Coordinates of N, CA and C in Angstrom, one line a residue:
Chain A
G1 N -21.0 -37.9 -25.7 CA -21.0 -37.3 -24.9 C -20.2 -36.4 -24.6
Q2 N -19.7 -35.4 -24.0 CA -18.4 -34.3 -23.6 C -17.9 -34.1 -24.7
N3 N -18.4 -34.0 -25.7 CA -17.8 -34.1 -26.9 C -16.4 -34.3 -27.7
I4 N -16.0 -35.9 -26.9 CA -15.2 -36.6 -27.4 C -14.8 -37.2 -28.6
D5 N -13.8 -36.8 -29.6 CA -13.8 -36.7 -30.7 C -12.1 -37.5 -30.9
Q6 N -12.3 -38.2 -31.9 CA -11.5 -39.4 -32.7 C -11.4 -40.0 -33.6
P7 N -10.6 -39.7 -34.6 CA -11.1 -40.1 -36.2 C -11.9 -41.8 -36.2
T8 N -12.7 -41.9 -37.3 CA -13.2 -42.9 -37.2 C -12.4 -44.0 -37.7
E9 N -11.7 -44.0 -38.5 CA -10.7 -45.2 -39.0 C -9.2 -44.2 -39.2
M10 N -8.5 -45.7 -38.9 CA -7.0 -45.8 -39.9 C -6.5 -46.7 -39.8
T11 N -5.6 -46.8 -40.7 CA -4.8 -48.1 -41.9 C -3.7 -48.1 -41.9
A12 N -2.9 -48.9 -40.8 CA -1.3 -48.6 -41.1 C -0.8 -50.8 -41.4
T13 N 0.4 -50.5 -42.4 CA 1.1 -51.9 -42.3 C 1.7 -52.4 -41.1
E14 N 1.9 -53.9 -40.6 CA 2.2 -53.9 -39.8 C 3.6 -53.9 -40.0
G15 N 4.3 -53.8 -38.3 CA 5.4 -53.2 -37.9 C 5.5 -52.3 -37.9
A16 N 4.9 -51.6 -38.2 CA 4.7 -49.8 -38.0 C 4.1 -49.1 -36.9
I17 N 3.9 -47.2 -36.9 CA 3.6 -47.2 -35.7 C 2.2 -46.3 -36.0
V18 N 1.0 -46.3 -35.5 CA 0.0 -45.7 -36.0 C -0.2 -45.2 -34.4
Q19 N -0.5 -43.3 -34.9 CA -1.5 -42.6 -33.8 C -2.6 -42.2 -33.6
I20 N -3.0 -42.6 -32.9 CA -4.8 -42.3 -32.3 C -5.0 -40.8 -31.6
N21 N -5.7 -39.8 -32.1 CA -5.6 -38.8 -31.5 C -7.3 -38.7 -30.5
C22 N -7.6 -38.2 -29.7 CA -8.4 -37.9 -29.1 C -8.4 -36.0 -28.6
T23 N -9.7 -35.6 -28.9 CA -9.5 -34.6 -28.1 C -11.2 -34.5 -27.4
Y24 N -11.2 -33.7 -26.1 CA -11.9 -33.8 -25.6 C -12.3 -32.2 -24.6
Q25 N -13.7 -32.3 -24.1 CA -14.2 -31.7 -22.8 C -13.5 -31.1 -21.9
T26 N -12.7 -29.9 -21.1 CA -12.1 -30.0 -20.6 C -12.7 -29.7 -19.1
S27 N -14.1 -29.1 -19.5 CA -14.8 -28.8 -18.0 C -15.0 -30.0 -17.3
G28 N -15.2 -30.5 -16.1 CA -15.2 -31.5 -15.7 C -14.5 -32.4 -15.8
F29 N -13.8 -32.7 -16.4 CA -12.8 -33.8 -16.5 C -11.9 -34.1 -15.7
N30 N -11.9 -35.7 -15.4 CA -11.2 -36.2 -14.1 C -9.9 -37.1 -14.5
G31 N -10.0 -37.6 -15.8 CA -9.2 -38.8 -16.3 C -9.8 -39.4 -18.0
L32 N -8.5 -39.9 -18.4 CA -8.7 -40.3 -19.5 C -8.3 -41.5 -19.3
F33 N -9.3 -42.6 -20.4 CA -8.8 -43.9 -20.1 C -8.6 -44.3 -22.0
W34 N -8.1 -44.6 -22.3 CA -7.8 -45.6 -23.7 C -8.1 -47.4 -23.9
Y35 N -9.1 -47.9 -24.2 CA -9.9 -49.5 -24.2 C -9.6 -49.9 -25.5
Q36 N -9.0 -51.0 -26.0 CA -9.2 -51.6 -27.3 C -10.1 -52.5 -26.9
Q37 N -11.2 -52.9 -28.5 CA -12.1 -53.9 -28.3 C -12.2 -54.3 -29.5
H38 N -12.1 -55.2 -29.8 CA -12.4 -56.7 -30.7 C -13.5 -56.8 -31.1
A39 N -14.0 -57.0 -32.4 CA -15.3 -56.7 -32.8 C -15.9 -58.0 -32.1
G40 N -17.1 -57.9 -32.0 CA -17.7 -58.8 -31.2 C -17.5 -59.3 -29.5
E41 N -16.7 -58.6 -29.0 CA -16.0 -58.3 -27.7 C -16.2 -57.5 -26.6
A42 N -15.7 -57.9 -25.7 CA -15.9 -56.6 -24.4 C -14.4 -55.9 -25.0
P43 N -14.8 -54.4 -24.3 CA -13.5 -53.4 -24.4 C -12.4 -54.0 -22.9
T44 N -11.0 -54.3 -23.5 CA -10.3 -53.9 -22.6 C -9.5 -53.4 -22.1
F45 N -8.9 -52.9 -21.1 CA -8.3 -51.5 -20.3 C -6.8 -51.8 -21.1
L46 N -6.2 -50.2 -21.5 CA -5.0 -50.1 -22.5 C -4.2 -49.2 -21.2
S47 N -4.8 -48.6 -21.1 CA -4.3 -47.1 -20.3 C -5.4 -46.2 -19.8
Y48 N -4.7 -45.4 -19.0 CA -5.6 -44.7 -17.6 C -4.9 -43.0 -17.6
N49 N -4.7 -42.3 -18.0 CA -3.9 -41.4 -18.1 C -4.8 -40.0 -16.7
V50 N -4.1 -39.3 -15.9 CA -4.9 -38.2 -14.8 C -4.1 -37.2 -14.7
L51 N -2.2 -37.6 -15.1 CA -1.7 -36.2 -14.8 C -1.5 -36.0 -16.2
D52 N -0.5 -34.5 -16.8 CA 0.2 -34.3 -18.2 C 1.1 -35.7 -18.3
G53 N 1.5 -35.8 -19.2 CA 2.8 -36.9 -19.9 C 2.2 -37.9 -20.6
L54 N 3.6 -38.5 -20.8 CA 3.6 -40.3 -21.2 C 3.9 -41.2 -20.9
E55 N 2.5 -42.2 -20.8 CA 2.4 -43.5 -20.0 C 3.1 -44.4 -20.8
E56 N 3.6 -45.3 -20.9 CA 4.5 -46.0 -21.4 C 4.3 -47.6 -21.2
K57 N 3.6 -48.3 -22.2 CA 3.5 -50.2 -21.7 C 3.3 -50.9 -22.3
G58 N 4.9 -51.1 -22.5 CA 5.1 -52.2 -24.1 C 5.2 -51.5 -25.1
R59 N 4.4 -52.0 -25.9 CA 3.8 -51.3 -27.5 C 3.1 -50.5 -27.6
F60 N 2.3 -49.8 -26.0 CA 1.7 -49.0 -26.1 C 2.1 -47.8 -25.2
S61 N 1.4 -46.6 -26.2 CA 2.0 -45.8 -25.0 C 0.7 -44.8 -25.3
S62 N 0.5 -43.9 -24.0 CA -0.7 -42.6 -23.8 C 0.1 -41.5 -23.4
F63 N -0.5 -40.3 -24.1 CA -0.2 -38.9 -23.8 C -1.3 -38.5 -23.1
L64 N -1.4 -37.1 -22.5 CA -2.1 -36.8 -21.8 C -1.7 -35.3 -21.8
S65 N -2.5 -34.2 -22.2 CA -2.8 -32.8 -22.0 C -3.8 -32.0 -21.9
R66 N -3.9 -32.0 -20.1 CA -5.3 -31.7 -20.1 C -5.4 -29.9 -20.1
S67 N -4.3 -29.2 -20.3 CA -4.6 -27.9 -20.5 C -5.1 -27.9 -22.1
K68 N -4.8 -28.8 -22.9 CA -4.9 -28.4 -24.1 C -6.3 -29.9 -24.6
G69 N -6.8 -30.4 -23.8 CA -8.1 -31.2 -24.0 C -7.7 -31.9 -24.4
Y70 N -6.6 -32.8 -25.1 CA -5.9 -33.8 -25.8 C -5.5 -34.8 -25.8
S71 N -5.7 -36.1 -26.0 CA -4.8 -37.0 -25.6 C -4.3 -38.0 -27.0
Y72 N -3.5 -38.8 -26.6 CA -3.2 -39.6 -28.0 C -3.0 -41.0 -27.2
L73 N -3.3 -42.4 -28.1 CA -2.4 -43.4 -28.0 C -1.8 -44.1 -29.3
L74 N -0.8 -44.2 -28.8 CA 0.8 -44.8 -30.1 C 1.3 -46.7 -29.8
L75 N 0.8 -46.7 -30.7 CA 0.7 -48.1 -30.6 C 2.1 -48.0 -32.0
K76 N 2.9 -49.1 -31.8 CA 4.2 -49.6 -32.0 C 4.3 -51.0 -32.9
E77 N 5.0 -50.7 -33.5 CA 5.4 -52.7 -34.0 C 4.4 -52.9 -34.1
L78 N 3.1 -52.7 -35.1 CA 2.3 -53.3 -35.3 C 1.8 -54.7 -35.2
Q79 N 0.7 -55.4 -35.3 CA 0.6 -56.6 -35.2 C -0.7 -56.4 -35.7
M80 N -0.8 -57.9 -36.7 CA -2.0 -58.4 -36.7 C -3.4 -57.7 -35.9
K81 N -2.5 -58.7 -35.1 CA -3.8 -58.6 -34.0 C -4.3 -58.0 -33.2
D82 N -3.4 -56.3 -33.7 CA -4.0 -54.7 -33.0 C -5.0 -54.1 -33.9
S83 N -5.7 -54.7 -34.6 CA -6.8 -55.0 -35.7 C -7.8 -54.7 -34.6
A84 N -8.3 -53.6 -34.2 CA -9.5 -53.9 -33.6 C -9.9 -52.0 -34.0
S85 N -11.1 -51.9 -32.4 CA -11.7 -50.9 -32.3 C -11.1 -49.9 -31.0
Y86 N -10.5 -48.7 -30.7 CA -9.9 -48.4 -30.0 C -10.5 -47.0 -29.4
L87 N -11.1 -47.1 -28.1 CA -12.3 -46.1 -27.5 C -11.2 -45.4 -26.5
C88 N -12.0 -44.4 -26.9 CA -11.3 -42.7 -25.9 C -12.1 -42.4 -25.0
A89 N -12.1 -42.8 -23.7 CA -13.1 -42.5 -22.7 C -12.6 -41.5 -21.6
G90 N -13.5 -40.3 -21.7 CA -13.1 -39.4 -20.5 C -14.3 -39.8 -19.4
V91 N -13.5 -39.4 -18.1 CA -13.9 -39.6 -16.6 C -14.9 -38.0 -16.3
Y92 N -15.7 -38.4 -16.6 CA -17.0 -37.2 -15.9 C -17.8 -37.4 -14.7
D93 N -17.9 -36.4 -13.5 CA -19.0 -37.2 -12.5 C -18.9 -38.3 -12.4
Y94 N -18.2 -38.8 -12.2 CA -17.6 -40.5 -11.9 C -18.1 -41.0 -12.4
K95 N -18.6 -41.1 -14.0 CA -18.9 -41.9 -15.2 C -18.0 -41.6 -15.8
L96 N -17.3 -42.8 -16.7 CA -17.3 -42.6 -18.3 C -17.9 -42.6 -19.7
S97 N -17.3 -41.2 -20.5 CA -18.2 -40.8 -21.4 C -16.9 -41.4 -22.7
F98 N -17.4 -41.8 -23.4 CA -17.0 -42.6 -24.0 C -16.9 -42.0 -25.8
G99 N -15.6 -42.1 -26.7 CA -15.6 -41.9 -27.9 C -16.6 -42.5 -28.7
A100 N -16.6 -42.2 -30.3 CA -17.5 -43.1 -30.8 C -16.2 -44.3 -31.2
G101 N -15.4 -44.4 -31.2 CA -13.9 -45.2 -31.4 C -13.2 -45.0 -32.6
T102 N -12.2 -45.5 -32.7 CA -11.1 -45.4 -34.2 C -10.7 -46.6 -34.4
T103 N -11.2 -47.3 -35.8 CA -11.2 -49.2 -36.6 C -9.6 -49.0 -36.6
V104 N -9.1 -49.4 -36.1 CA -7.4 -49.7 -36.8 C -7.8 -51.0 -37.9
T105 N -6.9 -50.7 -38.5 CA -6.9 -51.8 -39.4 C -5.7 -52.1 -40.2
V106 N -5.2 -53.4 -39.6 CA -3.5 -53.2 -39.7 C -3.0 -54.5 -40.9
R107 N -2.3 -54.1 -42.2 CA -2.3 -54.5 -43.4 C -1.0 -55.4 -43.3
A108 N -0.9 -56.5 -43.9 CA 0.5 -57.2 -43.8 C 1.3 -56.4 -45.1
Chain B
D1 N -5.9 -61.4 -11.4 CA -7.5 -61.7 -11.7 C -8.5 -60.7 -12.3
T2 N -8.9 -60.3 -13.5 CA -9.4 -59.2 -13.4 C -10.4 -59.8 -14.4
E3 N -11.1 -60.8 -14.1 CA -12.5 -61.2 -14.5 C -13.5 -60.7 -13.9
V4 N -14.4 -60.5 -15.2 CA -15.9 -60.3 -15.1 C -16.6 -61.2 -15.8
T5 N -17.4 -62.1 -15.2 CA -18.1 -63.2 -16.2 C -19.7 -63.1 -16.4
Q6 N -20.1 -63.3 -17.3 CA -21.4 -63.1 -17.7 C -22.2 -64.4 -18.1
T7 N -23.2 -64.1 -17.5 CA -24.3 -65.2 -18.4 C -26.1 -64.8 -18.7
P8 N -26.7 -64.8 -19.9 CA -25.7 -66.0 -20.6 C -25.1 -65.0 -21.7
K9 N -24.3 -65.7 -22.9 CA -23.6 -65.0 -23.8 C -24.5 -65.2 -24.8
H10 N -25.7 -65.6 -25.4 CA -26.4 -65.1 -26.4 C -28.3 -65.3 -25.3
L11 N -29.1 -64.4 -25.9 CA -30.1 -64.6 -25.4 C -31.3 -64.2 -26.8
V12 N -32.2 -64.6 -26.7 CA -33.5 -64.2 -27.8 C -34.6 -64.4 -27.5
M13 N -34.8 -63.1 -27.3 CA -36.6 -63.2 -26.6 C -37.5 -62.6 -27.0
G14 N -39.2 -62.9 -26.9 CA -39.7 -61.9 -27.6 C -40.2 -60.7 -26.5
M15 N -41.4 -60.0 -27.3 CA -41.8 -58.5 -26.4 C -42.3 -59.4 -25.1
T16 N -43.3 -60.2 -25.3 CA -44.0 -60.3 -24.1 C -43.0 -61.2 -23.0
N17 N -41.8 -61.5 -23.0 CA -41.0 -62.3 -22.4 C -40.4 -61.8 -21.0
K18 N -40.3 -62.3 -19.9 CA -39.2 -62.4 -18.7 C -38.3 -62.7 -18.8
K19 N -36.8 -62.0 -18.8 CA -35.7 -62.9 -18.8 C -34.9 -62.2 -17.6
S20 N -33.4 -62.4 -17.4 CA -32.5 -61.7 -16.9 C -31.3 -62.3 -17.4
L21 N -30.4 -60.9 -17.4 CA -28.7 -60.6 -17.1 C -28.3 -60.8 -16.3
K22 N -27.3 -62.1 -16.1 CA -26.7 -62.0 -14.8 C -24.7 -61.4 -14.7
C23 N -24.4 -60.9 -14.2 CA -22.9 -60.5 -14.1 C -22.2 -60.4 -12.6
E24 N -20.9 -61.3 -12.6 CA -20.2 -62.1 -11.5 C -19.0 -61.3 -11.3
Q25 N -18.7 -60.9 -10.5 CA -16.8 -60.4 -10.4 C -16.4 -60.7 -8.6
H26 N -15.6 -61.4 -8.9 CA -14.5 -61.9 -7.3 C -13.2 -61.3 -6.9
M27 N -13.0 -60.0 -7.5 CA -12.5 -59.0 -7.4 C -12.1 -58.3 -6.1
G28 N -13.2 -57.9 -5.7 CA -13.6 -57.3 -4.4 C -13.7 -55.8 -4.9
H29 N -14.5 -55.9 -6.2 CA -14.9 -54.5 -6.6 C -16.3 -53.6 -5.7
R30 N -16.1 -52.2 -5.6 CA -17.2 -52.1 -4.7 C -18.7 -51.5 -5.5
A31 N -17.9 -51.5 -6.9 CA -18.6 -50.3 -8.0 C -18.9 -51.6 -8.6
M32 N -20.2 -51.5 -9.7 CA -20.5 -52.4 -11.0 C -21.6 -51.5 -12.1
Y33 N -21.3 -51.7 -12.8 CA -22.3 -50.9 -14.0 C -22.8 -51.9 -15.4
W34 N -23.7 -51.0 -15.4 CA -23.6 -52.0 -17.0 C -24.0 -51.0 -17.9
Y35 N -23.9 -51.4 -19.1 CA -23.7 -50.6 -20.6 C -24.6 -51.7 -21.3
K36 N -24.8 -50.9 -22.3 CA -25.3 -51.3 -23.5 C -24.8 -50.9 -24.7
Q37 N -24.7 -51.3 -25.4 CA -24.0 -51.3 -27.0 C -24.4 -51.8 -27.7
K38 N -24.8 -50.4 -29.0 CA -25.5 -51.1 -30.4 C -23.9 -51.1 -31.6
A39 N -24.1 -51.7 -32.8 CA -23.4 -52.2 -33.7 C -22.5 -51.1 -34.5
K40 N -21.6 -51.1 -33.8 CA -20.2 -49.8 -34.2 C -20.8 -48.6 -33.7
K41 N -21.5 -48.7 -32.5 CA -21.4 -47.7 -31.7 C -20.4 -47.7 -29.9
P42 N -19.9 -46.6 -29.4 CA -19.2 -46.7 -28.2 C -20.6 -47.5 -27.2
P43 N -20.4 -48.1 -25.9 CA -20.9 -48.3 -24.9 C -21.5 -47.4 -24.2
E44 N -22.5 -47.1 -23.8 CA -23.5 -46.3 -23.2 C -23.8 -46.4 -22.0
L45 N -24.2 -45.7 -20.6 CA -24.0 -46.2 -19.7 C -25.2 -46.2 -19.0
M46 N -25.9 -47.1 -18.4 CA -26.8 -47.4 -18.8 C -27.5 -47.2 -16.8
F47 N -26.5 -48.1 -15.8 CA -26.7 -48.0 -14.5 C -25.5 -47.8 -14.3
V48 N -25.6 -47.6 -12.6 CA -24.1 -47.8 -11.6 C -24.6 -48.3 -10.7
Y49 N -24.2 -49.0 -9.8 CA -24.3 -49.9 -8.1 C -23.2 -49.2 -8.0
S50 N -22.9 -48.6 -6.5 CA -21.9 -48.6 -5.8 C -22.4 -48.9 -4.4
Y51 N -21.2 -49.5 -3.7 CA -21.2 -50.2 -2.7 C -23.0 -51.0 -2.1
E52 N -24.0 -51.2 -3.5 CA -24.8 -52.1 -3.3 C -25.4 -51.3 -4.0
K53 N -25.5 -50.0 -3.7 CA -27.0 -49.2 -3.7 C -26.9 -48.4 -5.3
L54 N -27.8 -48.5 -5.8 CA -27.8 -47.8 -7.4 C -27.6 -46.3 -6.9
S55 N -26.6 -46.1 -7.8 CA -26.3 -44.5 -7.7 C -26.2 -43.5 -8.8
I56 N -26.7 -44.3 -9.8 CA -26.4 -43.4 -11.3 C -28.0 -44.1 -12.0
N57 N -28.5 -43.4 -12.6 CA -29.3 -44.3 -14.0 C -30.1 -43.1 -14.6
E58 N -29.4 -43.6 -15.6 CA -28.8 -42.9 -16.8 C -30.4 -42.3 -17.8
S59 N -31.9 -42.5 -17.1 CA -32.8 -42.3 -17.1 C -33.2 -43.6 -18.4
V60 N -33.1 -44.5 -17.3 CA -33.5 -45.5 -18.8 C -34.7 -46.3 -18.6
P61 N -35.3 -46.9 -19.6 CA -36.8 -47.4 -19.4 C -36.8 -47.9 -18.1
S62 N -37.8 -47.8 -18.0 CA -38.3 -48.8 -16.4 C -38.3 -50.2 -17.1
R63 N -38.4 -50.9 -18.4 CA -38.7 -52.0 -18.6 C -37.0 -52.5 -18.3
F64 N -36.1 -52.1 -18.0 CA -35.0 -52.7 -17.9 C -34.8 -52.3 -16.2
S65 N -34.7 -53.4 -15.4 CA -34.7 -53.2 -14.2 C -33.1 -54.1 -13.1
P66 N -32.5 -53.0 -12.8 CA -31.3 -53.7 -12.3 C -31.5 -54.3 -10.9
E67 N -30.8 -54.9 -10.1 CA -30.8 -55.2 -8.9 C -29.2 -56.1 -8.6
C68 N -29.1 -55.6 -7.7 CA -27.8 -55.6 -6.9 C -27.6 -57.0 -5.7
P69 N -27.5 -58.3 -5.7 CA -27.9 -58.8 -4.4 C -26.9 -59.1 -3.3
N70 N -25.5 -59.1 -4.1 CA -24.6 -58.5 -3.1 C -23.6 -58.4 -3.4
S71 N -22.4 -57.9 -3.0 CA -21.7 -57.1 -3.4 C -20.9 -58.0 -5.1
S72 N -20.6 -58.5 -4.9 CA -20.3 -59.8 -6.7 C -21.3 -59.8 -7.6
L73 N -22.7 -59.7 -7.4 CA -23.4 -60.0 -8.3 C -24.0 -58.8 -8.6
L74 N -24.7 -58.9 -10.2 CA -25.3 -57.8 -10.5 C -26.2 -58.4 -11.5
N75 N -27.6 -57.8 -11.4 CA -28.7 -58.5 -12.5 C -28.9 -57.5 -13.1
L76 N -29.8 -57.5 -14.4 CA -30.3 -57.0 -15.2 C -31.8 -57.8 -15.6
H77 N -32.7 -57.2 -14.8 CA -34.1 -58.2 -15.4 C -34.8 -57.0 -16.9
L78 N -35.2 -58.2 -17.5 CA -35.5 -57.6 -18.5 C -37.4 -58.1 -19.0
H79 N -38.0 -57.3 -19.5 CA -39.7 -57.4 -19.4 C -39.9 -56.4 -20.2
A80 N -41.0 -57.0 -21.0 CA -41.4 -56.4 -22.4 C -40.6 -54.8 -23.3
L81 N -39.5 -55.7 -23.8 CA -38.7 -55.3 -24.2 C -39.2 -54.9 -26.3
Q82 N -38.4 -54.0 -26.4 CA -38.7 -53.9 -27.7 C -37.5 -54.2 -28.9
P83 N -38.1 -54.7 -30.4 CA -37.0 -55.0 -31.0 C -35.5 -53.8 -31.1
E84 N -36.1 -52.7 -30.6 CA -35.0 -51.8 -31.0 C -33.5 -51.7 -29.7
D85 N -34.2 -52.3 -29.0 CA -33.3 -52.7 -27.5 C -32.3 -54.0 -27.8
S86 N -32.8 -54.8 -28.8 CA -31.4 -55.5 -29.3 C -30.2 -55.2 -29.6
A87 N -29.0 -55.9 -28.3 CA -27.8 -55.1 -28.3 C -26.5 -55.9 -27.7
L88 N -25.4 -56.0 -27.5 CA -24.5 -55.9 -26.9 C -24.7 -55.1 -25.3
Y89 N -24.9 -56.1 -24.2 CA -25.1 -55.9 -22.7 C -23.6 -56.1 -21.9
L90 N -23.1 -55.0 -21.6 CA -21.6 -55.0 -21.1 C -21.9 -55.0 -19.8
C91 N -21.4 -55.7 -18.9 CA -21.3 -55.4 -17.2 C -19.7 -54.9 -17.1
A92 N -19.4 -53.8 -16.3 CA -18.6 -53.3 -15.7 C -17.8 -53.8 -14.6
S93 N -17.3 -53.5 -14.0 CA -16.6 -53.6 -11.9 C -15.4 -52.8 -12.4
S94 N -15.5 -52.0 -10.8 CA -14.0 -51.1 -10.5 C -13.9 -51.2 -9.1
Q95 N -12.7 -51.0 -8.7 CA -12.6 -50.7 -6.8 C -13.6 -49.8 -6.7
G96 N -13.3 -48.5 -7.4 CA -14.9 -47.0 -6.7 C -14.8 -46.8 -8.0
E97 N -15.9 -46.2 -7.6 CA -16.3 -45.3 -9.3 C -15.3 -44.7 -9.9
M98 N -14.0 -44.0 -9.2 CA -13.2 -43.1 -10.3 C -12.4 -44.3 -11.0
D99 N -12.0 -45.3 -10.7 CA -10.9 -46.6 -10.8 C -11.4 -47.5 -12.3
T100 N -10.2 -47.6 -12.6 CA -10.2 -48.8 -13.8 C -11.4 -49.3 -13.8
Q101 N -12.3 -49.6 -15.0 CA -13.4 -50.5 -15.1 C -13.3 -51.6 -15.8
Y102 N -13.2 -52.8 -15.8 CA -12.9 -54.3 -16.3 C -14.4 -54.5 -16.6
F103 N -14.4 -54.6 -17.9 CA -16.1 -55.2 -18.7 C -15.9 -57.0 -18.9
G104 N -16.9 -57.5 -18.5 CA -17.0 -58.4 -19.0 C -17.7 -58.6 -20.4
P105 N -17.9 -60.2 -20.8 CA -18.1 -60.8 -22.6 C -18.8 -59.9 -23.0
G106 N -19.7 -60.0 -21.7 CA -21.1 -59.2 -23.0 C -22.6 -60.4 -22.9
T107 N -23.4 -59.3 -23.0 CA -24.6 -60.7 -23.7 C -25.3 -60.0 -24.2
R108 N -25.3 -60.7 -25.9 CA -25.8 -60.6 -27.1 C -27.1 -60.5 -26.9
L109 N -28.3 -59.6 -27.1 CA -29.4 -60.1 -27.4 C -30.0 -59.5 -28.1
T110 N -31.4 -60.3 -28.6 CA -32.0 -60.3 -29.4 C -33.3 -60.1 -29.7
V111 N -34.4 -59.2 -29.6 CA -35.4 -58.7 -28.8 C -36.0 -59.0 -30.4
L112 N -37.0 -60.3 -30.5 CA -37.9 -60.7 -31.8 C -39.5 -60.1 -31.7

C-alpha cells in the first residue's frame, strides 16, 4: 500500500556497509519507520523519522527526505546477526503501511 | 520495558473450531493493533483499538472478532476459519496512534 518500494534482497560481507533505500507516496505521509524482522520472529523497532535528515543510532542510521519521498537505512560494520528482513513503513492516516521488506544476507 | 506478550505461540485448529488469541502489554499504551503476516510478506493491519474502542477495521471478515476487555489486553476471537487464514498473527501496541508500535512475538496459526 501507499506505493512503498524497497529492494527485495541485498547481500553484503561481514564488516561492510549496506544501504537499503525506500521510496514512498508523499501524499498523506506523516513519518517513516524502519523495523528489523528475523525469520519467524516479530518485527523490532529500529528508527523513526519525521523530519528531514539523518538519525544515527549506533551502527544503524536512517535518513529521510520528505520532498523526495525517499528514505534509507544504513547498516555499518555488518555482523552475521544482521541477516534479517528490513521493513520500511510509512505512517498514513494513523496507520502503518509496510513495504514488502528487504532481505539482507551477511556473508563471512 | 517494551514487552508485548502473546499466547499461544502456536495454534492448530480445524475449520469448525472456536479459539482465541491473547495479547497483553503493561506499558500503559493506549493503542493496540492486530496484524496478519503471511510468509515472506509484510504485516497487514487488521484492527486498531484506541482507548479500548475499535477505531479501525480494515474490512476483515467477520470470522475474526476482536475484543479489548481493558487497556492492557487485546483478544482476537476466531471462528469458522479457512485454511488461507493460516499465518502469523502479530499484536502491537503504542503510546498513541501516531507513536512507535512495539510488536509481540506473534501466534503462528495453522487452519486445517
